[in-house]
Short mmCIF file of C-alpha atoms in Angstrom, two decimals:
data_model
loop_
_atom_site.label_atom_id
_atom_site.label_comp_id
_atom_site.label_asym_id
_atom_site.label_seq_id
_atom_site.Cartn_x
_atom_site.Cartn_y
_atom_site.Cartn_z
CA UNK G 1 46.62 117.15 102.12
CA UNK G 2 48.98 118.93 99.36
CA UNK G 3 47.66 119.09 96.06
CA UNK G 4 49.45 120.17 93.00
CA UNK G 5 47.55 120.81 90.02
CA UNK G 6 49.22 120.12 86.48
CA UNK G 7 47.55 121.38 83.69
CA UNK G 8 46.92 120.53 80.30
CA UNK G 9 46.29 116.94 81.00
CA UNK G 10 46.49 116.24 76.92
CA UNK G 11 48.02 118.51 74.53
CA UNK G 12 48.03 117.91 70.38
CA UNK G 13 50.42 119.78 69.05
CA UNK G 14 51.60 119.90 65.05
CA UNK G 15 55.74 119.47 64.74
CA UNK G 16 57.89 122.65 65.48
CA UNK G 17 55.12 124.61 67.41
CA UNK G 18 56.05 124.97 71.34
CA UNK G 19 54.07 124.06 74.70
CA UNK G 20 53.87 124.91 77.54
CA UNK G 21 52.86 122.94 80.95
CA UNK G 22 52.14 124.38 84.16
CA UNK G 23 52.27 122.69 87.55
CA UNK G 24 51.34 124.53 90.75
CA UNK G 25 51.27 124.10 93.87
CA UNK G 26 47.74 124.80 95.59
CA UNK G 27 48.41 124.72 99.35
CA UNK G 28 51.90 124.69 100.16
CA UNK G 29 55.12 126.14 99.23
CA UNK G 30 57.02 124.27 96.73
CA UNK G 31 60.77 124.81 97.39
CA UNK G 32 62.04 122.36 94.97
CA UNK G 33 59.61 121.22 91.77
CA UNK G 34 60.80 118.22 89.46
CA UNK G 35 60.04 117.12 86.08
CA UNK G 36 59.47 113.59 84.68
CA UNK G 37 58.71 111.95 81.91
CA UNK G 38 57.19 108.17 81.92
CA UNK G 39 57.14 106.39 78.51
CA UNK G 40 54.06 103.27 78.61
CA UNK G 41 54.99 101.03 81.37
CA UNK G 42 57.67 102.36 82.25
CA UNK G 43 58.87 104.12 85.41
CA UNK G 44 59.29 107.98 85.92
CA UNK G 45 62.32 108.94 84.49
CA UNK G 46 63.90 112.61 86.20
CA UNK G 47 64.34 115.32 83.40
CA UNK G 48 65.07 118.47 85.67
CA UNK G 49 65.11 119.45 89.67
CA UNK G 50 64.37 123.31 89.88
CA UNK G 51 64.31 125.71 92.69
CA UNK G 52 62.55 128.49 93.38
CA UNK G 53 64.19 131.45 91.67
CA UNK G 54 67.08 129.43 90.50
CA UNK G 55 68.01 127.87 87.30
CA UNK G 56 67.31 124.18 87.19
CA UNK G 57 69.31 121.03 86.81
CA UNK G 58 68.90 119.02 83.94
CA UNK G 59 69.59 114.71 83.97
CA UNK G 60 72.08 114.01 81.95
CA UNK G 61 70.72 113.56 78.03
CA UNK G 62 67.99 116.09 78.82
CA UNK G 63 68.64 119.49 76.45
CA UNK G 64 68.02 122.43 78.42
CA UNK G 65 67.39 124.50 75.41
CA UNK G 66 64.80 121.87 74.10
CA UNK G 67 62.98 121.55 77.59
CA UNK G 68 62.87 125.06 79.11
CA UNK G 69 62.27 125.22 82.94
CA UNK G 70 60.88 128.07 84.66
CA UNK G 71 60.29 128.08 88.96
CA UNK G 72 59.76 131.70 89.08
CA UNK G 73 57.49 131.68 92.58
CA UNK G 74 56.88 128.99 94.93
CA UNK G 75 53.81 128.18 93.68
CA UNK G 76 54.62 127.83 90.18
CA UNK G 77 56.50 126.38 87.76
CA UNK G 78 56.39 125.58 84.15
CA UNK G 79 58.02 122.95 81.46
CA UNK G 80 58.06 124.42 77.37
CA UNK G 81 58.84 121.94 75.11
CA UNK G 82 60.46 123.88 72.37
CA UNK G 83 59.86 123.13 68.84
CA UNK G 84 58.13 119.75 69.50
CA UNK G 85 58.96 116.56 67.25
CA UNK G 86 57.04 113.46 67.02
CA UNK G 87 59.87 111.63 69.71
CA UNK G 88 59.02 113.96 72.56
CA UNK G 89 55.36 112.49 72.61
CA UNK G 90 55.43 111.45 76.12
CA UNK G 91 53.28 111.56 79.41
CA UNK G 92 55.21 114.35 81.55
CA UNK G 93 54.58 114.55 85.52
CA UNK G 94 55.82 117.45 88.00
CA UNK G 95 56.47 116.70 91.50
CA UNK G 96 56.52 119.20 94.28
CA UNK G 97 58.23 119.44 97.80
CA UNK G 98 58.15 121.92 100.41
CA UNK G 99 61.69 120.92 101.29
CA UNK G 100 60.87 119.80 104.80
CA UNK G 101 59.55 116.35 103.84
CA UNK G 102 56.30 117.59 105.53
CA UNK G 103 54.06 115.89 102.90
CA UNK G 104 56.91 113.73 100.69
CA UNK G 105 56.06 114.47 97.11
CA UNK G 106 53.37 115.36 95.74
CA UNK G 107 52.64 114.97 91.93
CA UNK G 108 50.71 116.38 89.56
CA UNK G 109 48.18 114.62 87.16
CA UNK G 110 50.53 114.64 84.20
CA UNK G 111 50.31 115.92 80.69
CA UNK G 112 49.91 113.69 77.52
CA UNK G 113 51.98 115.39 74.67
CA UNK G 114 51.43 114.17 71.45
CA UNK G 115 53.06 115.83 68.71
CA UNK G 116 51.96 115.33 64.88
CA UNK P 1 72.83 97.59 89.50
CA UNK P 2 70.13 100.10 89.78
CA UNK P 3 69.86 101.42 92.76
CA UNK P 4 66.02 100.60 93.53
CA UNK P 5 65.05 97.18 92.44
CA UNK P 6 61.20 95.97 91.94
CA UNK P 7 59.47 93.14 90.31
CA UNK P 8 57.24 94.60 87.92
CA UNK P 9 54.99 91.63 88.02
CA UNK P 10 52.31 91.48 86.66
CA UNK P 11 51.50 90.39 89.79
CA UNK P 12 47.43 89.09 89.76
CA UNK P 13 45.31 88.31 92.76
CA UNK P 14 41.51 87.03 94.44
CA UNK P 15 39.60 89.87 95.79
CA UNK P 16 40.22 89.84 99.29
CA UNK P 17 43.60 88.92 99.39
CA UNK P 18 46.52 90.23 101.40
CA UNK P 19 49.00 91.51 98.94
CA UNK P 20 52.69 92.15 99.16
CA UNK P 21 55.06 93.98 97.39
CA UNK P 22 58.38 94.64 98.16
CA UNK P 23 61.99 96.65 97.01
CA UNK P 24 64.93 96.32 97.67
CA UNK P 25 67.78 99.28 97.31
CA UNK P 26 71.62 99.68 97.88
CA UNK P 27 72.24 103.52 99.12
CA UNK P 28 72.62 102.84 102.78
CA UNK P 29 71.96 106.78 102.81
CA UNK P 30 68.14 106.51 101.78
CA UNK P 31 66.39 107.17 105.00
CA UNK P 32 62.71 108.36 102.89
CA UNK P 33 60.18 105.81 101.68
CA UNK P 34 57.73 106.03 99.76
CA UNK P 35 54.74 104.33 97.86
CA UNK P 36 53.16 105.91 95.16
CA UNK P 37 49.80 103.90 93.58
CA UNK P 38 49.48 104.79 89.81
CA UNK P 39 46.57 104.56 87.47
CA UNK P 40 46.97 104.31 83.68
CA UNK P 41 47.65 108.11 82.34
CA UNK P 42 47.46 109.72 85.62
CA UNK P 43 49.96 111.13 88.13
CA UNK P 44 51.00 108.70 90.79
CA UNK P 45 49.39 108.84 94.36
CA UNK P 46 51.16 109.22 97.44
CA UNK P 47 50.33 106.23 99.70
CA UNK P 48 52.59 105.83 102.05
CA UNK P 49 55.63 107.77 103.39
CA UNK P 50 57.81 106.68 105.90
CA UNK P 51 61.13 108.18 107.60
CA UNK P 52 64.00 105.25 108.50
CA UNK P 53 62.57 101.93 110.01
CA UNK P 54 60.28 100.84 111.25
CA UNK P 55 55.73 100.10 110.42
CA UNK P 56 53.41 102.50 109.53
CA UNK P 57 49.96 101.30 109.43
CA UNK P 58 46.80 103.18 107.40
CA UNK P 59 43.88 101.65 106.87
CA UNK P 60 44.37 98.65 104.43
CA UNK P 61 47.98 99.59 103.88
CA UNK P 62 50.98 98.65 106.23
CA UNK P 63 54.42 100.11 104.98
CA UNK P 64 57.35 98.23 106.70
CA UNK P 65 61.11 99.32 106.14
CA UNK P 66 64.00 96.99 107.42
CA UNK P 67 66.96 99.56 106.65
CA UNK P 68 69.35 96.69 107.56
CA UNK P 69 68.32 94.46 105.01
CA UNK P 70 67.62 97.55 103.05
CA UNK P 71 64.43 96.08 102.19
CA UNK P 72 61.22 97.67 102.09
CA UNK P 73 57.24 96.04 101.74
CA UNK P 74 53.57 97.25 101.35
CA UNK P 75 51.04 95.09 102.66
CA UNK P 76 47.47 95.78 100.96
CA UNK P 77 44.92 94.06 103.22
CA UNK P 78 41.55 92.88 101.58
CA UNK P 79 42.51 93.75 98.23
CA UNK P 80 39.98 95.30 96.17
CA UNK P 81 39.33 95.43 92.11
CA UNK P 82 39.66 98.94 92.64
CA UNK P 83 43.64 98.12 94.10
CA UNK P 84 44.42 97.14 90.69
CA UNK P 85 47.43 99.44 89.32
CA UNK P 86 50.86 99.87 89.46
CA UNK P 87 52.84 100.51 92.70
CA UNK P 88 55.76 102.75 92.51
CA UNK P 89 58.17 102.45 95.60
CA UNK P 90 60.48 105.32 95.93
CA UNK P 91 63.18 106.70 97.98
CA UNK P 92 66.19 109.31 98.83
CA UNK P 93 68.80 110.26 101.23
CA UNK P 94 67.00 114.02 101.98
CA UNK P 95 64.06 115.38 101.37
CA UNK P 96 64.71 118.01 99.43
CA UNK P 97 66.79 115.28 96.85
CA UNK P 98 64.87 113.82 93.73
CA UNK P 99 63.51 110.74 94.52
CA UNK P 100 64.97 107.10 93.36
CA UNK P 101 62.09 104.77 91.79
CA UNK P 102 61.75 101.28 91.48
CA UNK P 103 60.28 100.37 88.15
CA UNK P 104 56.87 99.79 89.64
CA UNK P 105 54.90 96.74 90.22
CA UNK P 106 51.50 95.83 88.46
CA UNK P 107 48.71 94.75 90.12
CA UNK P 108 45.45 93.24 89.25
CA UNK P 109 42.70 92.47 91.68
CA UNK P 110 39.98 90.18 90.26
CA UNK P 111 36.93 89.87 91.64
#
């Protein structure tokens, strides 16, 4: 089956440092990649939808400077939180489709941010 | 109105119990289902994915979507401690779209 692997799973960062999270795709081609965020127990709420070698589409409310997006190959993308602060602690999932619906969406583990 | 509505429970049952969960939408256009399973701090799990209406039966799961009532279930036969989590349905009108979710429904199995 698809697999997409999402690493860091946990992350400590101090305040004002940046991370980065990568999410790839391991054996399919991931024409569209999307970022969530889930606060505790609550549903996955969409930040971004990015294509391959296109710039992505932020939700409404997300910053796109804050939360940089990067789908530079089809196997491959990244999320940088820029200059972290204590509020974007969060648990942050990418998704991955190949487009076709071949194997619906696939996610990856998630990463647990926690800035100090 | 949201446009995927779930009970988030929690919803508790006896080992070995048939357990149903269910969503209901309003986009006449969503034509993908799906059913994620989700375990504290982890990514959710594809379950179940169906296209339109119709059953789709695997294993101790049975997916059933009535697109005219715009209603969708998962059955979980035989329910197992290990069932216990929280089951994300989710949905769109193509699949290349982001997908709609309900806001999940938790589940505890108890042996």
């Amino acid at each position: 089956g698809a697999v997409v692997s999402q690493h860091p799973s946990r992350v400590i960062c101090k305040s004002g440092t940046s991370v980065k999270i990568e999410c790839r795709s391991l054996d399919f081609q991931a024409t569209t990649m999307f970022w969530y965020r889930q606060f505790p127990k609550q549903s996955l709420m969409l930040m971004a939808t990015s294509n391959e070698g296109s710039k992505a589409t932020y939700e409404q409310g997300v910053e796109k400077d804050k939360f940089l997006i990067n789908h530079a190959s089809l196997t491959l993308s990244t999320l940088t939180v820029t200059s972290a602060h204590p509020e974007d602690s969060s648990f942050y999932i990418c998704s991955a489709s190949d487009g076709q619906g071949t194997y619906g969406y696939t996610f990856g583990s998630g990463t647990r941010l926690t800035v100090v | 109105q949201k446009e995927v509505e779930q009970d988030p429970g929690p919803l508790s049952v006896p080992e070995g119990a048939i357990v149903s969960l269910n969503c209901t939408y309003s986009n006449s256009a969503f034509q993908y289902f799906m059913w994620y399973r989700q375990y504290s701090r982890k990514g959710p799990e594809l379950l179940m994915y169906t296209y339109s209406s119709g059953n789709k039966e695997d294993g101790r799961f049975t997916a059933q979507v009535d697109k005219s009532s715009k209603y969708i279930s998962l059955f979980i036969r035989d329910s197992q401690p290990s069932d216990s989590a929280t089951y994300l349905c989710a949905m769109n009108s193509n699949s290349g779209y982001a997908l709609n979710f309900g806001k999940g429904t938790s589940l505890l199995v108890t042996p």
